[in-house]
Amino acid sequence: MGWILVTSATVILFLQNYPLYIRSVPTENELKFHYMVHTSLDVVDEKISAMGKALVDQRELYLGLLYPTEDYKVYGYVTNSKVKFVMVVDSSNTALRDNEIRSMFRKLHNSYTDVMCNPFYNPGDRIQSRAFDGMVTSMMIQVC
Amino acid sequence: MSVPDYMQCAEDHQTLLVVVQPVGIVSEENFFKIYKRISSVSQISVRDSQRVLYIRYRHHYPPENNEWGDFQTHRKVVGLITITDCFSAKDWPQTFEKFHVQKEIYGSTLYDSRLFVFGLQGEIAEQPRTDVAFYPGYEDCGTVEKRIEDFIESLFIVLESKRLDRATDKSGDKIPLLCVPFEKKDFVGLDTDSRHYKKRCQGRMRKHVGDLCLQAGMLQDSLVHYHMSVELLRSVNDFLWLGAALEGLCSASVIYHYPGGTGGKTGARRFQGSSLPAEAANRHRPGAQEVLIDPGALTTNGINPDTSAEIGRAKNCLSPEDIIDKYKEAISYYSKYKNAGVIELEACVKAVRVLAIQKRSMEASEFLQNAVYINLRQLSEEEKIQRYSILSELYELIGFHRKSAFFKRVAAMQCVAPSISEPGWRACYKLLLETLPGYSLSLDPQDFNKGTHRGWAAVQMRLLHELVYASRRMGNPALSVRHLSFLLQTMLDFLSDQEKKDVTQSLENYTSKCPGTMELITLPDGLTLPPVPFTKLPIVRHVKLLNLPASLRPQKMKSLLGQSVSTKSPFIYSPIIAHNRGEERNRKIDFQWVQGDVCEVQLMVYNPMPFELRVENMGLLTSGVEFESLPAALSLPAESGLYPVTLVGVPQTTGTIAVNGYHTTVFGVFSDCLLDNLPGIKTSGSTVEVIPALPRLQISTSLPRSAHSLQPSSGDEISTNVSVQLYNGETQHLVVKLENIGMEPLEKLEVTSKLLTTKEKLYGDFLSWKLEETLAQFPLQPGKVATFTVSIKVKLDFSCQENLLQDLSDDSISVSGFPLCSPFRQVVRPRVESKPVNPAEGSRPGDLGHVKTLEAILNFKYSGGPGHIEGYYRNLSLGLHVEVEPSVFFTRVSTLPATSARQCHLLLDVFNSTEHELTVSARSNEELVLHAGECQRMAIQVDKFNFESFPESPGEKGQFANSKELEEERQEARGLEINSKLDIHWTIPSLKRTGEASVEGLLSQLVLEHLQLAPLLWDVLVDGQPCDREVAACRVGDPVRLEVRLTNRSPRSVGPFALGVVPFQDHQNGVHTYDLRHAVSFVGSGTFYLDKVRPSGQSACLGALLFLCTGDFFLRIRFHEDSSSKGLPPSWFRLPSVHVRALGTQA
């Protein structure tokens, strides 16, 4: 299992409930995002387990808004292999609607798949792919 | 109302609130002892009905909360129990007064009260009073529970009367308006006669009655009342009370659906306290029977089996989904009133508990999320902590462990907020510990050994840092050292270089006060912190037990070897054993360590830190054998590569030793690292047998040590090398000092030598020694020295050097059978080629090539002490490197027959190849002086040899399957024999060195044959005297008896032979006269006949001669040409020539 987090331009991605990739734009208070994403995993777990009961086949990968906080909105996405992407977005950013978030996650997922296709990438290692980095950066710029 | 009770749950709505309080000075211990007993009476079945009364006890209750008692009756304090100490009657009035004061506080709502007096005895205590109970002491109060039950029954009576009073109170009387404290001023001046107002009053009262019914154990009644109240209040938009009515409805439904309770611990207790859920449901049934449309006609008698009651109940009670909807609604109404924040918060908590039971975590989290945002007035720090803790607990309840941990951590941080004057580090620490599972962090480093890192390192690290800080502020440095060690050990991969530096720095600071240990730290609340061994500082990659150095390696005596060979498996190789990987680590290594000797283990370590790592006190952890570990200190450079470290120790007893791990001190933390717990370690076995002590031998020699090391062949390891330079043929004594440097006496010594394979042909014994003299000094006690002498004798063949031989080979070896008259002749042949070697020539490289080297190993096998008894010995090897320079050698050897058939002359061309003048002497001859590079011939008269007489063991013969080898062997033996006979010595006077010269290599088959006694031994006897060389004398005219004897020593029969005797005279000038018919005549035949002679047989023939005149005569005995002698070598038929001197008659 793994995750990605994006905040008002931040991405984190993990495996086995530890981060595979973390990016946040206001880097000065990164630990805050760590806590935020860490606690959001409870919701992700809950949603996944609830989903597992319902529709296994045509499952929606997008988990939607995990929970809102005063300043941020936390969105989740889970792949079929239980890699979790978490995105934290500034709640003041009204331009981002559900559809945009969804398409961002899809892009992230595609890029992640590319990383996994790299035969030199060891599943479970931190992602250090430049292509992935670039994609996340472009996404953040777009959001800001 | 400002103090929320976070422990509230839906069931609390059906309880009666009783406050238990001490008055005066009552020790906390005693108070809580009694409080515990009182609170054990939490539910009472009322005597004549099946209703159950639930009591909630509080020892502290804010009176302002009591003011909300009309809003929700379970908030109303209805009973007061006061506990007090009173030891004398004098104090009694005062005490009683206090009781009354206490009663005043809750006075408006109290139904009844009790005073429990402890310690007072006497007449006051005798007076029976209903509201006061006297007990002699806290131990002696058996009737407390009974008293409480009575008290509760009295409460019930009041409750029941109130309920009936309010319930039936509908006719005409004006219904009072119930209101919450903050509403009072709102209603001033309101028209009390309006319909709206009346409805409001009615609705509120209904709700109140519902509360009372619920408390009185009439669930179904309360449901009905709540439903009615909701309808009434909804119509008048009285939202606060509508919310309360809805919540009441929810509570009643929850109580109905979940008889097990929702409040966690209290619920569980209640569950146990009551009975089975089914029974609990039955208990509510009386209420069901009372369900009538008209609540006023409610009675408690009779059981009506009408099914309509069931229908009614099902209708009134909310379904589980509805409960949540109604809670949501209620909360939304509450949220309209800022002053009802506590009510809203408590409702949220209650709803969450219900949802937790329903396992609807997502919705529960929404309720909790809402609760987080409910803003109460400025909370005190303590309240904040309580609030966060309860939030954490609730999140835990719905399975949101991370969220729970987050709030717990916030609570912990709140404990030590800067605004608090006395930070509660202990509480903070305790709370932080509770967050550990939420961050999937255990404090056992073993959990981090296997596989990938678990959990979120960034937050885990943060938490560990906080734990370290909290424990330090708590004043428990051991704890902070343990946490910091843990942080360093488990998070090493995630720490940046700067952080690594900071963490180690602070760790060193802490350990300077309190060193880290390997002991288990047990916290007061029972949690144990396992020790944290620094297995990553340094990281050990490879562990290898080293064998002892070759010279100290114990070996098993051959005789006992048979036992050790028979291992447990009968197979030499089996794939099953080879692939049994589990045993690999514990596999026994096939060498031994020796008790009392320093043993070594090699570790390959590396330092993952970006700075120099100082590891102190690094030693081995072993089991099985008492082991004295000799710790080492090392300093590893920053980010070092693999670095070999050797740990040593001395086994003190014997047995099987297992190396389990190692211990270190890094940054002041002691670590015991067990190999089993180390991931990715390579080891080739860790178990070794320790055998009993053996002595240790050190050898020193008289010769200088050699830098030249021998090429070890077949696994021999040489401990010492010595070298010596010798001239060929020289003998040197090597004195070996044997010192016992061990602790055990040296009892046994065996010496063997081994010549390393060389192309050179070596004659004679290279090394020889006499062990007896040395063994006489045994046993050698520790520290004692014995000496041992080895003779080194080098005899090599230098003659094969072609350039020297070439020109010398022109003289063919003379095989002439003629004796030379001059027996000792020196031939000095000046040769151009062999003129004295000038110094320039002597140093040319070709000459250096003449130096030959010999290498040998002397093996000393020794044993002693307990190890000897066990059958072990040690082997010490001394390498010997000998450079041999040529001294004299014989360029050519030839023989000349001597006058006697049993002797011959050996002619030797002696060449001095040294740069010094030397003298050569044979056994009996004078010395021959040879200048450097000079060659001279010397002749030595030697007796012929009877080689056949050498004993040759048949067994030895058998070993040489190859006849050629056999021949060589034989030749060698012959050479030895010849050498010893000749005994040729050389001396270099200038160097004072002497040696032997050897002819062995030169002796060709031809020469040997000449030197050998022929197998047919011919003897000629003149007048019965053996005649050989000497002149036989006889008289003229007398017949001389001539006898020829043949001894056959050849392996076959020979003969018959015919011999003719030819007399002649030698004029010493080369002229021989054969015509001697007038001088010599034969008596009888001149031809002798010998019969066939068998092997080792003897035969003789006789004849006679008559000398007619005086003179010297020679007799040559010749063989007649005969086929019988064909095929035999001519040398076999060498007869001595007879020299007869005929003397004149006596005149």
PDB file of C-alpha atoms in Angstrom, chain B residues 815-922:
ATOM      1  CA  VAL B 815      89.840 -50.312 -18.681  1.00  0.00           C
ATOM      2  CA  SER B 816      93.012 -51.986 -19.437  1.00  0.00           C
ATOM      3  CA  GLY B 817      93.614 -54.975 -17.359  1.00  0.00           C
ATOM      4  CA  PHE B 818      97.240 -54.316 -17.134  1.00  0.00           C
ATOM      5  CA  PRO B 819      98.554 -53.252 -13.874  1.00  0.00           C
ATOM      6  CA  LEU B 820     100.521 -50.136 -13.702  1.00  0.00           C
ATOM      7  CA  CYS B 821     103.787 -50.450 -12.098  1.00  0.00           C
ATOM      8  CA  SER B 822     103.824 -47.032 -10.661  1.00  0.00           C
ATOM      9  CA  PRO B 823     100.924 -47.245  -8.244  1.00  0.00           C
ATOM     10  CA  PHE B 824     100.630 -43.607  -7.392  1.00  0.00           C
ATOM     11  CA  ARG B 825     100.997 -41.320 -10.265  1.00  0.00           C
ATOM     12  CA  GLN B 826     100.071 -37.764 -10.440  1.00  0.00           C
ATOM     13  CA  VAL B 827      99.244 -36.316 -13.700  1.00  0.00           C
ATOM     14  CA  VAL B 828      99.361 -32.625 -13.777  1.00  0.00           C
ATOM     15  CA  ARG B 829      97.862 -31.599 -17.003  1.00  0.00           C
ATOM     16  CA  PRO B 830      97.999 -27.990 -17.654  1.00  0.00           C
ATOM     17  CA  ARG B 831      94.921 -27.063 -19.613  1.00  0.00           C
ATOM     18  CA  VAL B 832      94.116 -23.910 -21.305  1.00  0.00           C
ATOM     19  CA  GLU B 833      90.498 -24.069 -20.372  1.00  0.00           C
ATOM     20  CA  SER B 834      90.961 -24.870 -16.761  1.00  0.00           C
ATOM     21  CA  LYS B 835      93.626 -22.412 -15.889  1.00  0.00           C
ATOM     22  CA  PRO B 836      93.150 -20.615 -12.593  1.00  0.00           C
ATOM     23  CA  VAL B 837      89.937 -18.766 -12.662  1.00  0.00           C
ATOM     24  CA  ASN B 838      90.625 -15.115 -12.455  1.00  0.00           C
ATOM     25  CA  PRO B 839      88.502 -12.987 -10.156  1.00  0.00           C
ATOM     26  CA  ALA B 840      86.584 -11.443 -12.994  1.00  0.00           C
ATOM     27  CA  GLU B 841      85.510 -14.806 -14.126  1.00  0.00           C
ATOM     28  CA  GLY B 842      84.660 -15.839 -10.639  1.00  0.00           C
ATOM     29  CA  SER B 843      82.025 -13.173 -10.311  1.00  0.00           C
ATOM     30  CA  ARG B 844      80.371 -13.586 -13.599  1.00  0.00           C
ATOM     31  CA  PRO B 845      76.715 -14.389 -13.422  1.00  0.00           C
ATOM     32  CA  GLY B 846      77.222 -17.840 -14.731  1.00  0.00           C
ATOM     33  CA  ASP B 847      79.194 -18.627 -11.681  1.00  0.00           C
ATOM     34  CA  LEU B 848      76.467 -17.454  -9.389  1.00  0.00           C
ATOM     35  CA  GLY B 849      74.346 -19.991 -11.037  1.00  0.00           C
ATOM     36  CA  HIS B 850      76.560 -22.549  -9.575  1.00  0.00           C
ATOM     37  CA  VAL B 851      75.138 -21.817  -6.196  1.00  0.00           C
ATOM     38  CA  LYS B 852      72.464 -24.300  -5.464  1.00  0.00           C
ATOM     39  CA  THR B 853      69.842 -24.026  -2.835  1.00  0.00           C
ATOM     40  CA  LEU B 854      68.307 -26.622  -0.674  1.00  0.00           C
ATOM     41  CA  GLU B 855      65.213 -26.138   1.339  1.00  0.00           C
ATOM     42  CA  ALA B 856      63.911 -28.284   4.072  1.00  0.00           C
ATOM     43  CA  ILE B 857      61.379 -28.120   6.823  1.00  0.00           C
ATOM     44  CA  LEU B 858      61.964 -29.370  10.285  1.00  0.00           C
ATOM     45  CA  ASN B 859      58.764 -30.322  11.987  1.00  0.00           C
ATOM     46  CA  PHE B 860      58.569 -30.362  15.732  1.00  0.00           C
ATOM     47  CA  LYS B 861      55.577 -32.225  17.005  1.00  0.00           C
ATOM     48  CA  TYR B 862      55.110 -31.645  20.647  1.00  0.00           C
ATOM     49  CA  SER B 863      52.558 -32.158  23.284  1.00  0.00           C
ATOM     50  CA  GLY B 864      52.053 -32.141  26.990  1.00  0.00           C
ATOM     51  CA  GLY B 865      49.667 -31.289  29.767  1.00  0.00           C
ATOM     52  CA  PRO B 866      45.967 -32.089  29.625  1.00  0.00           C
ATOM     53  CA  GLY B 867      45.875 -31.722  25.874  1.00  0.00           C
ATOM     54  CA  HIS B 868      48.324 -34.553  25.546  1.00  0.00           C
ATOM     55  CA  ILE B 869      46.078 -36.811  27.537  1.00  0.00           C
ATOM     56  CA  GLU B 870      43.280 -35.985  25.149  1.00  0.00           C
ATOM     57  CA  GLY B 871      45.505 -36.950  22.273  1.00  0.00           C
ATOM     58  CA  TYR B 872      46.360 -33.590  20.792  1.00  0.00           C
ATOM     59  CA  TYR B 873      49.684 -32.292  19.726  1.00  0.00           C
ATOM     60  CA  ARG B 874      51.054 -29.201  18.103  1.00  0.00           C
ATOM     61  CA  ASN B 875      53.275 -28.835  15.171  1.00  0.00           C
ATOM     62  CA  LEU B 876      55.944 -26.221  14.800  1.00  0.00           C
ATOM     63  CA  SER B 877      57.842 -25.926  11.588  1.00  0.00           C
ATOM     64  CA  LEU B 878      61.265 -24.518  11.045  1.00  0.00           C
ATOM     65  CA  GLY B 879      62.148 -23.640   7.526  1.00  0.00           C
ATOM     66  CA  LEU B 880      65.708 -24.202   6.510  1.00  0.00           C
ATOM     67  CA  HIS B 881      67.198 -22.520   3.519  1.00  0.00           C
ATOM     68  CA  VAL B 882      70.665 -23.664   2.568  1.00  0.00           C
ATOM     69  CA  GLU B 883      72.722 -22.134  -0.158  1.00  0.00           C
ATOM     70  CA  VAL B 884      75.334 -24.507  -1.374  1.00  0.00           C
ATOM     71  CA  GLU B 885      78.381 -23.262  -3.140  1.00  0.00           C
ATOM     72  CA  PRO B 886      80.565 -25.656  -5.000  1.00  0.00           C
ATOM     73  CA  SER B 887      83.766 -26.568  -3.219  1.00  0.00           C
ATOM     74  CA  VAL B 888      85.814 -29.233  -4.918  1.00  0.00           C
ATOM     75  CA  PHE B 889      84.455 -31.624  -7.365  1.00  0.00           C
ATOM     76  CA  PHE B 890      85.736 -34.380  -9.482  1.00  0.00           C
ATOM     77  CA  THR B 891      85.659 -33.771 -13.094  1.00  0.00           C
ATOM     78  CA  ARG B 892      86.553 -37.286 -14.030  1.00  0.00           C
ATOM     79  CA  VAL B 893      86.923 -40.614 -12.409  1.00  0.00           C
ATOM     80  CA  SER B 894      88.727 -43.574 -13.773  1.00  0.00           C
ATOM     81  CA  THR B 895      90.193 -46.741 -12.436  1.00  0.00           C
ATOM     82  CA  LEU B 896      93.372 -48.519 -12.992  1.00  0.00           C
ATOM     83  CA  PRO B 897      93.804 -52.055 -11.874  1.00  0.00           C
ATOM     84  CA  ALA B 898      96.203 -52.398  -9.066  1.00  0.00           C
ATOM     85  CA  THR B 899      98.701 -55.132  -8.803  1.00  0.00           C
ATOM     86  CA  SER B 900      96.328 -57.074  -6.709  1.00  0.00           C
ATOM     87  CA  ALA B 901      93.139 -58.283  -8.193  1.00  0.00           C
ATOM     88  CA  ARG B 902      91.413 -57.200  -5.059  1.00  0.00           C
ATOM     89  CA  GLN B 903      92.503 -53.669  -5.299  1.00  0.00           C
ATOM     90  CA  CYS B 904      92.512 -51.020  -7.850  1.00  0.00           C
ATOM     91  CA  HIS B 905      93.555 -47.435  -8.290  1.00  0.00           C
ATOM     92  CA  LEU B 906      90.976 -44.770  -8.466  1.00  0.00           C
ATOM     93  CA  LEU B 907      92.049 -41.766 -10.443  1.00  0.00           C
ATOM     94  CA  LEU B 908      90.225 -38.583  -9.642  1.00  0.00           C
ATOM     95  CA  ASP B 909      90.570 -35.258 -11.380  1.00  0.00           C
ATOM     96  CA  VAL B 910      89.912 -32.829  -8.590  1.00  0.00           C
ATOM     97  CA  PHE B 911      88.792 -29.308  -9.428  1.00  0.00           C
ATOM     98  CA  ASN B 912      88.770 -26.475  -6.974  1.00  0.00           C
ATOM     99  CA  SER B 913      85.896 -24.240  -7.871  1.00  0.00           C
ATOM    100  CA  THR B 914      86.217 -21.921  -4.904  1.00  0.00           C
ATOM    101  CA  GLU B 915      88.120 -18.713  -4.878  1.00  0.00           C
ATOM    102  CA  HIS B 916      90.316 -19.948  -2.125  1.00  0.00           C
ATOM    103  CA  GLU B 917      93.242 -22.228  -1.947  1.00  0.00           C
ATOM    104  CA  LEU B 918      92.242 -25.514  -0.530  1.00  0.00           C
ATOM    105  CA  THR B 919      93.782 -28.810   0.315  1.00  0.00           C
ATOM    106  CA  VAL B 920      92.354 -32.168  -0.421  1.00  0.00           C
ATOM    107  CA  SER B 921      93.228 -35.280   1.469  1.00  0.00           C
ATOM    108  CA  ALA B 922      92.093 -38.800   1.105  1.00  0.00           C
TER     109      ALA B 922
END
